Each structure stands twice: as C-alpha cells, then as structure tokens.
XYZ file of C-alpha atoms in Angstrom:
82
model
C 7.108 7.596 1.415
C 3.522 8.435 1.260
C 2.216 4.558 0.138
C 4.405 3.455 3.333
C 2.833 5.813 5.829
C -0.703 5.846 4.999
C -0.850 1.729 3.608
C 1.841 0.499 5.454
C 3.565 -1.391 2.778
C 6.509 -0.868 0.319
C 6.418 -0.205 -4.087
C 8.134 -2.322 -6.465
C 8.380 -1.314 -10.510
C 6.320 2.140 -11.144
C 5.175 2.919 -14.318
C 3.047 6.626 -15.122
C -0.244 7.166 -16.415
C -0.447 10.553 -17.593
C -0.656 13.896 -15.203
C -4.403 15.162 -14.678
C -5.652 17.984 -13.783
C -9.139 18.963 -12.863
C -10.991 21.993 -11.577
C -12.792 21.951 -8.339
C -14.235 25.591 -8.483
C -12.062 27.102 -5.597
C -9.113 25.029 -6.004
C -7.800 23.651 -8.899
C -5.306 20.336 -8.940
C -2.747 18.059 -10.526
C -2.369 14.758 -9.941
C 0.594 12.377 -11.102
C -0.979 8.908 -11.059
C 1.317 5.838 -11.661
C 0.720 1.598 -11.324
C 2.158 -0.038 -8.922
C 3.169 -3.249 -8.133
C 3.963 -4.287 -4.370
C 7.922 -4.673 -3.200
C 8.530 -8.769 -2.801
C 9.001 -8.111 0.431
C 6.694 -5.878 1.264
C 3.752 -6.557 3.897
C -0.084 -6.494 2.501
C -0.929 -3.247 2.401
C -3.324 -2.193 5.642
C -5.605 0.811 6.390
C -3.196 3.180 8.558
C -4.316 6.487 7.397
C -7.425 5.476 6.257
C -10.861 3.772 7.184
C -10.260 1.039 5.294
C -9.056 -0.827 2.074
C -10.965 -2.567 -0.919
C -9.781 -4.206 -3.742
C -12.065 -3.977 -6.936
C -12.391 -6.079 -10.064
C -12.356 -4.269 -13.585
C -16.440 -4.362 -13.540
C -16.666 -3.096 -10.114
C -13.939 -0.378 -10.605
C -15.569 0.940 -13.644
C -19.142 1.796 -11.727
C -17.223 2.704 -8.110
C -18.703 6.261 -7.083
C -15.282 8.284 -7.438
C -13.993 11.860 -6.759
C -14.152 14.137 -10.695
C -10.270 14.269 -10.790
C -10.151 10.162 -10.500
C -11.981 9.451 -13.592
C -9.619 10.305 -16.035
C -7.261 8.074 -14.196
C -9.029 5.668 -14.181
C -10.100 5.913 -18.072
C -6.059 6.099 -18.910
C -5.573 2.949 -16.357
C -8.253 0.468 -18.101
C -7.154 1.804 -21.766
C -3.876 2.401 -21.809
C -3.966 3.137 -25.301
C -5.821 5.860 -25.294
C-alpha cells in the first residue's frame, strides 16, 4: 500500500533481506527491508510523495550519501551471502 501511494506503481515477487535496527540517539528503529520487482502491469514508478526518483548502478549505490540505518541494507542487498 505504501510503494503505491508514495511511487505510484504496483510490487510483483518480494523477497526479505534481513530486519535492521539502528539507534538514532532519541529514537531507536526497525526496519524490514525486502527486493522488489515491479507488477507486469504496473506503471513506472513516479515521485508522488517525494521530490524525486533516481535509479543507481552498483558503483554509484555503493558511494550514495545514505541515512546510518540504510547501510546495513544495503551491505545485505549487494552480498547476499553475508
């Protein structure tokens, strides 16, 4: 429901990466990070909720200036194995 509000566009298979959970100070958090793939017959997804939308390569992802709780999702994303 969330993807469809905020991107405008519709999930196909899901699979999860594993929970994370990170400590801001004053508030502490969990995330539940999965990978998507888009419906068949979904639209592109579009910048609703946000200012806009960029797609990275695997270099560009890896040096991308992201929020503390995102980095362990991204480390389990691009090594799966580990």
């Amino acid at each position: 429901r969330e993807i469809q509000e905020e991107l405008g566009c519709r999930l196909g298979q899901l699979r999860p990466l594993p929970p994370v959970e990170h400590d801001y100070g004053s508030t502490r958090i969990r995330l539940f990070p999965f990978v998507a793939t888009l419906s068949p017959t979904s639209p592109p997804p579009r910048a609703i909720e946000h200012v806009a939308i960029r797609w990275f390569t695997r270099e560009e992802i890896s040096t991308a200036k992201l929020a503390p709780a995102d980095i362990p999702v991204l480390k389990s994303y691009l090594n799966p194995s580990v």
